[in-house]
Tab-separated table of C-alpha atoms and ligand atoms in Angstrom:
chain	number	residue	atom	x	y	z
A	47	UNK	CA	9.375	16.136	9.152
A	48	UNK	CA	5.956	15.629	9.756
A	49	UNK	CA	4.808	12.087	9.648
A	50	UNK	CA	3.810	10.013	6.345
A	51	UNK	CA	0.055	9.153	7.422
A	52	UNK	CA	-2.802	7.003	5.499
A	53	UNK	CA	-6.283	6.282	6.342
A	54	UNK	CA	-7.818	3.224	5.962
A	55	UNK	CA	-8.356	-0.421	6.756
A	56	UNK	CA	-6.952	-2.425	9.033
A	57	UNK	CA	-7.479	-6.228	8.464
A	58	UNK	CA	-6.794	-9.763	9.479
A	59	UNK	CA	-5.452	-11.924	7.001
A	60	UNK	CA	-6.015	-15.863	7.051
A	61	UNK	CA	-4.610	-18.172	4.627
A	62	UNK	CA	-5.220	-21.855	3.063
A	63	UNK	CA	-2.651	-23.758	2.682
A	64	UNK	CA	-3.441	-25.477	0.051
A	65	UNK	CA	-3.656	-23.934	-3.325
A	66	UNK	CA	-7.139	-24.390	-5.262
A	67	UNK	CA	-10.023	-22.701	-6.223
A	68	UNK	CA	-12.748	-20.826	-2.528
A	69	UNK	CA	-13.557	-22.051	0.473
A	70	UNK	CA	-16.295	-24.532	-0.053
A	71	UNK	CA	-14.656	-27.902	2.048
A	72	UNK	CA	-13.263	-27.633	5.067
A	73	UNK	CA	-9.779	-26.512	4.783
A	74	UNK	CA	-6.217	-26.014	7.124
A	75	UNK	CA	-5.635	-22.389	7.633
A	76	UNK	CA	-2.997	-20.302	8.354
A	77	UNK	CA	-3.305	-16.819	10.348
A	78	UNK	CA	-4.826	-14.427	11.695
A	79	UNK	CA	-1.780	-11.862	10.017
A	80	UNK	CA	-1.786	-8.485	10.436
A	81	UNK	CA	-3.226	-6.403	7.421
A	82	UNK	CA	-4.581	-4.483	5.261
A	83	UNK	CA	-2.795	-1.769	2.469
A	84	UNK	CA	-2.686	0.707	4.722
A	85	UNK	CA	-1.566	-0.418	7.890
A	86	UNK	CA	0.995	-2.548	5.352
A	87	UNK	CA	1.799	0.803	4.301
A	88	UNK	CA	2.025	2.296	7.235
A	89	UNK	CA	4.193	-0.675	9.235
A	90	UNK	CA	6.744	-0.702	6.361
A	91	UNK	CA	7.663	3.108	6.456
A	92	UNK	CA	8.116	3.186	10.453
A	93	UNK	CA	10.266	0.097	9.998
A	94	UNK	CA	12.383	2.263	7.862
A	95	UNK	CA	12.301	4.298	10.775
A	96	UNK	CA	10.251	7.191	9.598
A	97	UNK	CA	7.110	9.142	11.190
A	98	UNK	CA	4.318	7.237	10.394
A	99	UNK	CA	0.587	7.131	11.805
A	100	UNK	CA	-2.780	5.653	10.531
A	101	UNK	CA	-6.788	6.650	11.337
A	102	UNK	CA	-8.445	3.940	10.666
A	103	UNK	CA	-10.475	1.946	13.890
A	104	UNK	CA	-10.264	-2.328	15.105
A	105	UNK	CA	-12.768	-3.872	17.076
A	106	UNK	CA	-12.162	-4.417	20.985
A	107	UNK	CA	-10.680	-7.934	20.160
A	108	UNK	CA	-7.330	-9.955	19.357
A	109	UNK	CA	-7.524	-8.794	15.706
A	110	UNK	CA	-7.712	-5.659	16.604
A	111	UNK	CA	-5.009	-6.199	19.145
A	112	UNK	CA	-2.313	-8.576	17.143
A	113	UNK	CA	-2.677	-5.338	14.411
A	114	UNK	CA	-1.731	-2.610	17.264
A	115	UNK	CA	1.406	-4.179	18.518
A	116	UNK	CA	2.968	-5.002	15.784
A	117	UNK	CA	2.337	-1.387	14.284
A	118	UNK	CA	3.304	0.073	17.639
A	119	UNK	CA	6.004	-2.693	17.879
A	120	UNK	CA	7.198	-1.350	14.362
A	121	UNK	CA	7.033	2.229	15.809
A	122	UNK	CA	4.057	3.474	13.592
A	123	UNK	CA	2.057	6.396	15.660
A	124	UNK	CA	-1.403	3.814	16.726
A	125	UNK	CA	-3.450	6.964	18.357
A	126	UNK	CA	-5.481	7.855	15.489
A	127	UNK	CA	-6.862	3.516	15.825
A	128	UNK	CA	-9.980	3.766	17.159
A	129	UNK	CA	-10.596	0.836	19.062
A	130	UNK	CA	-14.541	-0.430	18.754
A	131	UNK	CA	-17.183	-2.453	21.550
A	132	UNK	CA	-19.621	-3.130	18.895
A	133	UNK	CA	-17.882	-4.308	15.611
A	134	UNK	CA	-15.277	-6.951	15.228
A	135	UNK	CA	-11.887	-6.128	13.292
A	136	UNK	CA	-11.748	-6.578	9.584
A	137	UNK	CA	-11.187	-10.380	7.908
A	138	UNK	CA	-9.618	-11.963	4.652
A	139	UNK	CA	-9.486	-15.133	3.893
A	140	UNK	CA	-7.352	-15.851	1.032
A	141	UNK	CA	-6.779	-18.967	-1.363
A	142	UNK	CA	-4.497	-18.775	-4.711
A	143	UNK	CA	-5.762	-20.693	-7.483
A	144	UNK	CA	-2.950	-22.187	-8.837
A	145	UNK	CA	-2.062	-19.594	-12.327
A	146	UNK	CA	-1.609	-17.389	-8.751
A	147	UNK	CA	-5.179	-15.747	-9.253
A	148	UNK	CA	-6.525	-15.161	-5.341
A	149	UNK	CA	-9.992	-16.006	-4.172
A	150	UNK	CA	-11.218	-14.025	-1.359
A	151	UNK	CA	-14.400	-13.758	1.290
A	152	UNK	CA	-13.671	-9.868	2.801
A	153	UNK	CA	-15.055	-8.929	6.106
A	154	UNK	CA	-14.477	-5.430	5.836
A	155	UNK	CA	-17.879	-3.463	5.616
A	156	UNK	CA	-18.940	-5.139	8.023
A	157	UNK	CA	-16.372	-4.477	10.647
A	158	UNK	CA	-15.040	-1.870	12.913
A	159	UNK	CA	-13.087	-1.064	9.518
A	160	UNK	CA	-16.174	0.113	7.589
A	161	UNK	CA	-16.766	3.139	10.414
A	162	UNK	CA	-13.506	4.899	10.391
A	163	UNK	CA	-14.303	8.381	11.481
A	164	UNK	CA	-12.062	11.273	11.509
A	165	UNK	CA	-12.192	11.762	15.515
A	166	UNK	CA	-9.874	14.136	17.827
A	167	UNK	CA	-7.030	11.829	17.721
A	168	UNK	CA	-6.927	11.569	13.934
A	169	UNK	CA	-8.068	15.411	13.715
A	170	UNK	CA	-4.482	15.751	15.926
A	171	UNK	CA	-2.611	13.211	13.403
A	172	UNK	CA	-2.951	14.594	10.122
A	173	UNK	CA	-2.728	18.678	11.722
A	174	UNK	CA	1.353	16.762	12.408
A	175	UNK	CA	1.407	15.391	9.246
A	176	UNK	CA	3.792	16.050	6.176
A	177	UNK	CA	2.878	13.735	3.909
A	178	UNK	CA	-0.447	11.887	3.241
A	179	UNK	CA	-0.632	8.389	1.203
A	180	UNK	CA	-3.671	7.750	-0.749
A	181	UNK	CA	-4.598	4.302	-0.927
A	182	UNK	CA	-7.117	3.335	-3.629
A	183	UNK	CA	-8.447	-0.192	-1.712
A	184	UNK	CA	-9.493	2.560	0.638
A	185	UNK	CA	-12.357	4.138	-1.182
A	186	UNK	CA	-14.792	0.716	-0.397
A	187	UNK	CA	-15.040	2.469	2.882
A	188	UNK	CA	-17.607	4.677	3.710
A	189	UNK	CA	-16.492	8.481	4.396
A	190	UNK	CA	-13.014	7.543	3.724
A	191	UNK	CA	-12.721	9.713	0.542
A	192	UNK	CA	-14.088	12.312	3.045
A	193	UNK	CA	-11.528	11.954	5.540
A	194	UNK	CA	-8.933	11.610	3.061
A	195	UNK	CA	-9.857	14.974	1.757
A	196	UNK	CA	-9.691	16.848	4.566
A	197	UNK	CA	-6.182	15.306	5.030
A	198	UNK	CA	-4.697	15.928	1.931
A	199	UNK	CA	-5.731	19.837	2.260
A	200	UNK	CA	-4.630	20.035	5.304
A	201	UNK	CA	-1.406	18.308	4.614
A	202	UNK	CA	-0.836	20.439	1.304
A	203	UNK	CA	-1.683	23.456	2.899
A	204	UNK	CA	1.143	23.302	4.934
A	205	UNK	CA	3.559	22.341	2.697
A	206	UNK	CA	3.604	19.003	2.502
A	207	UNK	CA	2.961	16.020	-0.209
A	208	UNK	CA	0.683	13.226	-1.590
A	209	UNK	CA	1.476	10.111	-3.055
A	210	UNK	CA	-1.479	7.778	-4.862
A	211	UNK	CA	-1.508	4.388	-4.618
A	212	UNK	CA	-4.291	3.203	-7.396
A	213	UNK	CA	-4.888	0.151	-5.862
A	214	UNK	CA	-8.067	-0.154	-7.751
A	215	UNK	CA	-9.154	-4.153	-7.071
A	216	UNK	CA	-12.332	-5.611	-8.597
A	217	UNK	CA	-13.643	-7.075	-5.381
A	218	UNK	CA	-13.491	-3.604	-3.788
A	219	UNK	CA	-14.538	-0.605	-6.303
A	220	UNK	CA	-17.937	0.099	-6.106
A	221	UNK	CA	-19.627	1.573	-8.655
A	222	UNK	CA	-17.563	2.597	-12.209
A	223	UNK	CA	-19.279	6.411	-12.213
A	224	UNK	CA	-17.935	6.934	-8.546
A	225	UNK	CA	-14.676	5.396	-8.668
A	226	UNK	CA	-13.711	7.188	-11.714
A	227	UNK	CA	-15.321	10.661	-10.178
A	228	UNK	CA	-12.393	9.672	-7.091
A	229	UNK	CA	-9.986	9.058	-9.310
A	230	UNK	CA	-10.005	11.856	-11.110
A	231	UNK	CA	-10.386	14.389	-7.691
A	232	UNK	CA	-6.776	12.675	-6.766
A	233	UNK	CA	-5.118	12.373	-9.598
A	234	UNK	CA	-5.672	16.257	-9.402
A	235	UNK	CA	-3.457	17.076	-5.835
A	236	UNK	CA	-1.112	13.813	-6.249
A	237	UNK	CA	2.591	14.712	-6.548
A	238	UNK	CA	3.896	11.063	-6.596
A	239	UNK	CA	1.800	8.192	-8.486
A	240	UNK	CA	2.353	4.603	-7.360
A	241	UNK	CA	0.185	2.040	-10.157
A	242	UNK	CA	1.422	-1.355	-10.769
A	243	UNK	CA	-0.183	-2.738	-14.367
A	244	UNK	CA	-2.895	-2.066	-15.866
A	245	UNK	CA	-3.178	0.841	-13.707
A	246	UNK	CA	-1.410	3.388	-14.862
A	247	UNK	CA	-4.052	2.837	-18.410
A	248	UNK	CA	-7.002	3.345	-16.255
A	249	UNK	CA	-5.826	6.398	-14.311
A	250	UNK	CA	-4.570	7.863	-18.596
A	251	UNK	CA	-7.577	6.809	-20.088
A	252	UNK	CA	-5.108	5.749	-22.466
A	253	UNK	CA	-3.427	2.275	-23.616
A	254	UNK	CA	-0.017	3.036	-24.016
A	255	UNK	CA	2.510	3.663	-21.264
A	256	UNK	CA	4.538	6.470	-22.783
A	257	UNK	CA	1.589	8.284	-23.723
A	258	UNK	CA	0.049	7.427	-20.626
A	259	UNK	CA	2.887	8.594	-18.475
A	260	UNK	CA	3.035	12.287	-20.497
A	261	UNK	CA	-0.610	12.138	-19.821
A	262	UNK	CA	-0.452	12.138	-16.121
A	263	UNK	CA	3.100	13.860	-16.114
A	264	UNK	CA	1.232	16.777	-17.678
A	265	UNK	CA	-1.403	17.141	-15.338
A	266	UNK	CA	0.875	18.335	-13.066
A	267	UNK	CA	1.946	14.888	-11.381
A	268	UNK	CA	5.986	15.263	-10.471
A	269	UNK	CA	6.577	11.510	-10.677
A	270	UNK	CA	5.582	8.437	-11.677
A	271	UNK	CA	6.894	4.903	-10.551
A	272	UNK	CA	5.486	2.380	-12.688
A	273	UNK	CA	5.641	-1.559	-10.280
A	274	UNK	CA	5.715	-4.382	-12.712
A	275	UNK	CA	6.107	-7.137	-10.284
A	276	UNK	CA	8.648	-10.102	-11.265
A	277	UNK	CA	9.735	-7.277	-14.172
A	278	UNK	CA	10.520	-4.701	-11.337
A	279	UNK	CA	10.104	-0.917	-12.200
A	280	UNK	CA	10.547	2.134	-13.975
A	281	UNK	CA	10.253	5.933	-13.164
A	282	UNK	CA	9.006	8.875	-14.659
A	283	UNK	CA	9.444	12.946	-14.358
A	284	UNK	CA	8.970	14.654	-16.955
A	285	UNK	CA	11.921	13.782	-20.066
A	286	UNK	CA	13.388	11.698	-17.958
A	287	UNK	CA	12.639	7.671	-17.152
A	288	UNK	CA	14.842	5.092	-14.987
A	289	UNK	CA	14.287	1.448	-15.011
A	290	UNK	CA	15.242	-1.200	-12.459
A	291	UNK	CA	15.359	-4.580	-13.101
A	292	UNK	CA	13.450	-6.692	-9.845
A	293	UNK	CA	16.221	-8.475	-7.616
A	294	UNK	CA	15.626	-12.370	-8.733
A	295	UNK	CA	14.247	-14.376	-5.864
A	296	UNK	CA	12.088	-17.341	-5.056
A	297	UNK	CA	7.917	-15.917	-4.784
A	298	UNK	CA	6.369	-17.223	-1.758
A	299	UNK	CA	3.222	-15.136	-1.345
A	300	UNK	CA	3.016	-11.503	-3.413
A	301	UNK	CA	0.482	-9.683	-0.905
A	302	UNK	CA	2.151	-6.351	0.445
A	303	UNK	CA	4.978	-6.456	-2.332
A	304	UNK	CA	3.508	-3.220	-4.059
A	305	UNK	CA	2.678	-1.909	-0.287
A	306	UNK	CA	6.149	-2.049	0.480
A	307	UNK	CA	7.555	-1.114	-2.113
A	308	UNK	CA	5.691	2.077	-2.182
A	309	UNK	CA	6.359	2.719	2.021
A	310	UNK	CA	9.941	2.628	0.759
A	311	UNK	CA	10.057	5.007	-2.613
A	312	UNK	CA	7.973	7.309	-0.667
A	313	UNK	CA	9.995	7.429	2.604
A	314	UNK	CA	13.233	7.787	1.002
A	315	UNK	CA	12.232	10.556	-1.499
A	316	UNK	CA	11.210	11.907	1.805
A	317	UNK	CA	14.635	11.582	3.203
A	318	UNK	CA	15.648	12.983	0.034
A	319	UNK	CA	17.271	10.318	-1.858
A	320	UNK	CA	18.050	10.225	-5.242
A	321	UNK	CA	14.736	8.893	-7.249
A	322	UNK	CA	17.733	6.182	-8.450
A	323	UNK	CA	18.603	5.030	-5.185
A	324	UNK	CA	14.958	5.241	-3.678
A	325	UNK	CA	13.503	3.050	-6.734
A	326	UNK	CA	16.309	0.121	-5.866
A	327	UNK	CA	15.705	0.030	-2.193
A	328	UNK	CA	11.869	-0.250	-3.195
A	329	UNK	CA	12.696	-2.656	-5.651
A	330	UNK	CA	14.282	-4.844	-3.014
A	331	UNK	CA	11.569	-4.797	-0.269
A	332	UNK	CA	8.948	-5.610	-2.890
A	333	UNK	CA	11.358	-8.724	-3.541
A	334	UNK	CA	11.860	-9.149	0.166
A	335	UNK	CA	8.079	-9.447	1.257
A	336	UNK	CA	7.517	-11.888	-1.361
A	337	UNK	CA	9.484	-13.851	-0.051
A	338	UNK	CA	7.835	-13.776	3.015
A	339	UNK	CA	4.316	-15.493	3.845
A	340	UNK	CA	1.809	-13.345	4.770
A	341	UNK	CA	0.935	-9.527	4.577
A	342	UNK	CA	3.332	-7.810	6.965
A	343	UNK	CA	5.777	-10.263	8.032
A	344	UNK	CA	8.002	-9.295	4.832
A	345	UNK	CA	8.250	-5.556	5.956
A	346	UNK	CA	12.426	-4.094	6.012
A	347	UNK	CA	14.553	-2.551	7.867
A	348	UNK	CA	17.359	-0.042	6.318
A	349	UNK	CA	19.567	-2.499	7.495
A	350	UNK	CA	17.582	-5.662	6.088
A	351	UNK	CA	17.534	-3.843	2.423
A	352	UNK	CA	21.423	-2.905	2.223
A	353	UNK	CA	21.859	-6.207	3.141
A	354	UNK	CA	19.487	-8.047	0.707
A	355	UNK	CA	20.825	-5.707	-1.798
A	356	UNK	CA	24.455	-6.744	-0.352
A	357	UNK	CA	23.394	-10.878	-1.105
A	358	UNK	CA	21.641	-10.147	-4.322
A	359	UNK	CA	23.769	-7.872	-5.804
A	360	UNK	CA	23.766	-4.075	-6.987
A	361	UNK	CA	21.075	-3.877	-9.860
A	362	UNK	CA	20.223	-0.160	-10.053
B	594	ADP	P1	1.231	-4.616	-6.471
B	594	ADP	O1	1.211	-5.177	-5.101
B	594	ADP	O2	1.048	-3.574	-6.659
B	594	ADP	O3	0.440	-5.248	-8.106
B	594	ADP	P2	4.169	-5.778	-8.000
B	594	ADP	O4	3.424	-6.945	-7.852
B	594	ADP	O5	4.145	-4.778	-8.826
B	594	ADP	O6	3.010	-4.671	-7.252
B	594	ADP	O7	5.241	-5.794	-6.357
B	594	ADP	C1	5.767	-4.254	-6.320
B	594	ADP	C2	7.458	-4.680	-6.597
B	594	ADP	O8	8.044	-5.547	-6.184
B	594	ADP	C3	7.833	-4.959	-7.896
B	594	ADP	O9	8.176	-3.182	-8.210
B	594	ADP	C4	9.393	-5.228	-7.705
B	594	ADP	O10	10.045	-4.084	-7.308
B	594	ADP	C5	8.802	-6.316	-6.136
B	594	ADP	N1	8.300	-7.300	-6.788
B	594	ADP	C6	6.897	-7.882	-7.202
B	594	ADP	N2	7.320	-8.853	-7.101
B	594	ADP	C7	8.262	-9.563	-7.359
B	594	ADP	C8	8.898	-10.790	-7.257
B	594	ADP	N3	7.977	-11.795	-7.977
B	594	ADP	N4	10.368	-10.646	-7.776
B	594	ADP	C9	10.649	-9.567	-7.364
B	594	ADP	N5	10.966	-8.740	-6.833
B	594	ADP	C10	9.391	-8.531	-6.745
């Protein structure tokens, strides 16, 4: 199996230790934690023992080193992460509101992550890849759409597959018109779609869940896995549906759950597991992630997932 790859932002996340609104007063902060949805995804694939690599950029600073060291330690291919001397590593400051919503201060556009390029090393990674995972969050980065399109075309020409997590975040989506066009382009080459919440309806342009699923599957998407947070997940293929209840855990930090869930589902399927078994592992990965503070701190190995499933009861 060629590596699973993605392209997109690498950041550090620094979080307020107190719940509240915004950053308009001095706060006690925790971090830096390695972060960026594409980095979390790739780290989780690697932790499961599967080949994984990311096309990205960091600054020549400790925030960049922290990320590269973590990804390398967990077994990811970091050869296509460019280290830039003229831009800092991206950062995100996060504070939770009492209702669970989050306030962010992002530094991505002017960071190294805003300057991701298809370098020689990135081309080499693409030429080896067997699967591309496209993350909606990355589309705020100039030029990333072209990089991902090139990777998708290359991998598909060799019989590889594509997964897509729309990951639509209001803070990061540029203009409505352009975002829509991009969405349609990717949906047309997607094998596995991993939406959460309202993203399914947004992708299909239909409110009703069954109608939205039917519409997207009729366009040639082979599988849809809908993430439902603390309610678990559902899997769809034409004429088939499996619902997998969530494991019951105390949620400490939801960041990264969808990325770890997606990485685990993709990896399990690529390794030949059934949809039902893959869904159960993915649910376990998502649930474990929310019990750990820090976006990349909850990534799991198969041994950890087996232990978690054993301890929390088999729900599938
Ligand atoms: P996203 O982060 O993409 O919005 P979700 O929040 O739906 O995705 O989380 C992805 C998956 O992680 C869920 O489908 C579920 O399996 C698991 N998960 C998320 N939150 C919880 C929770 N509070 N308790 C148990 N499992 C959870």
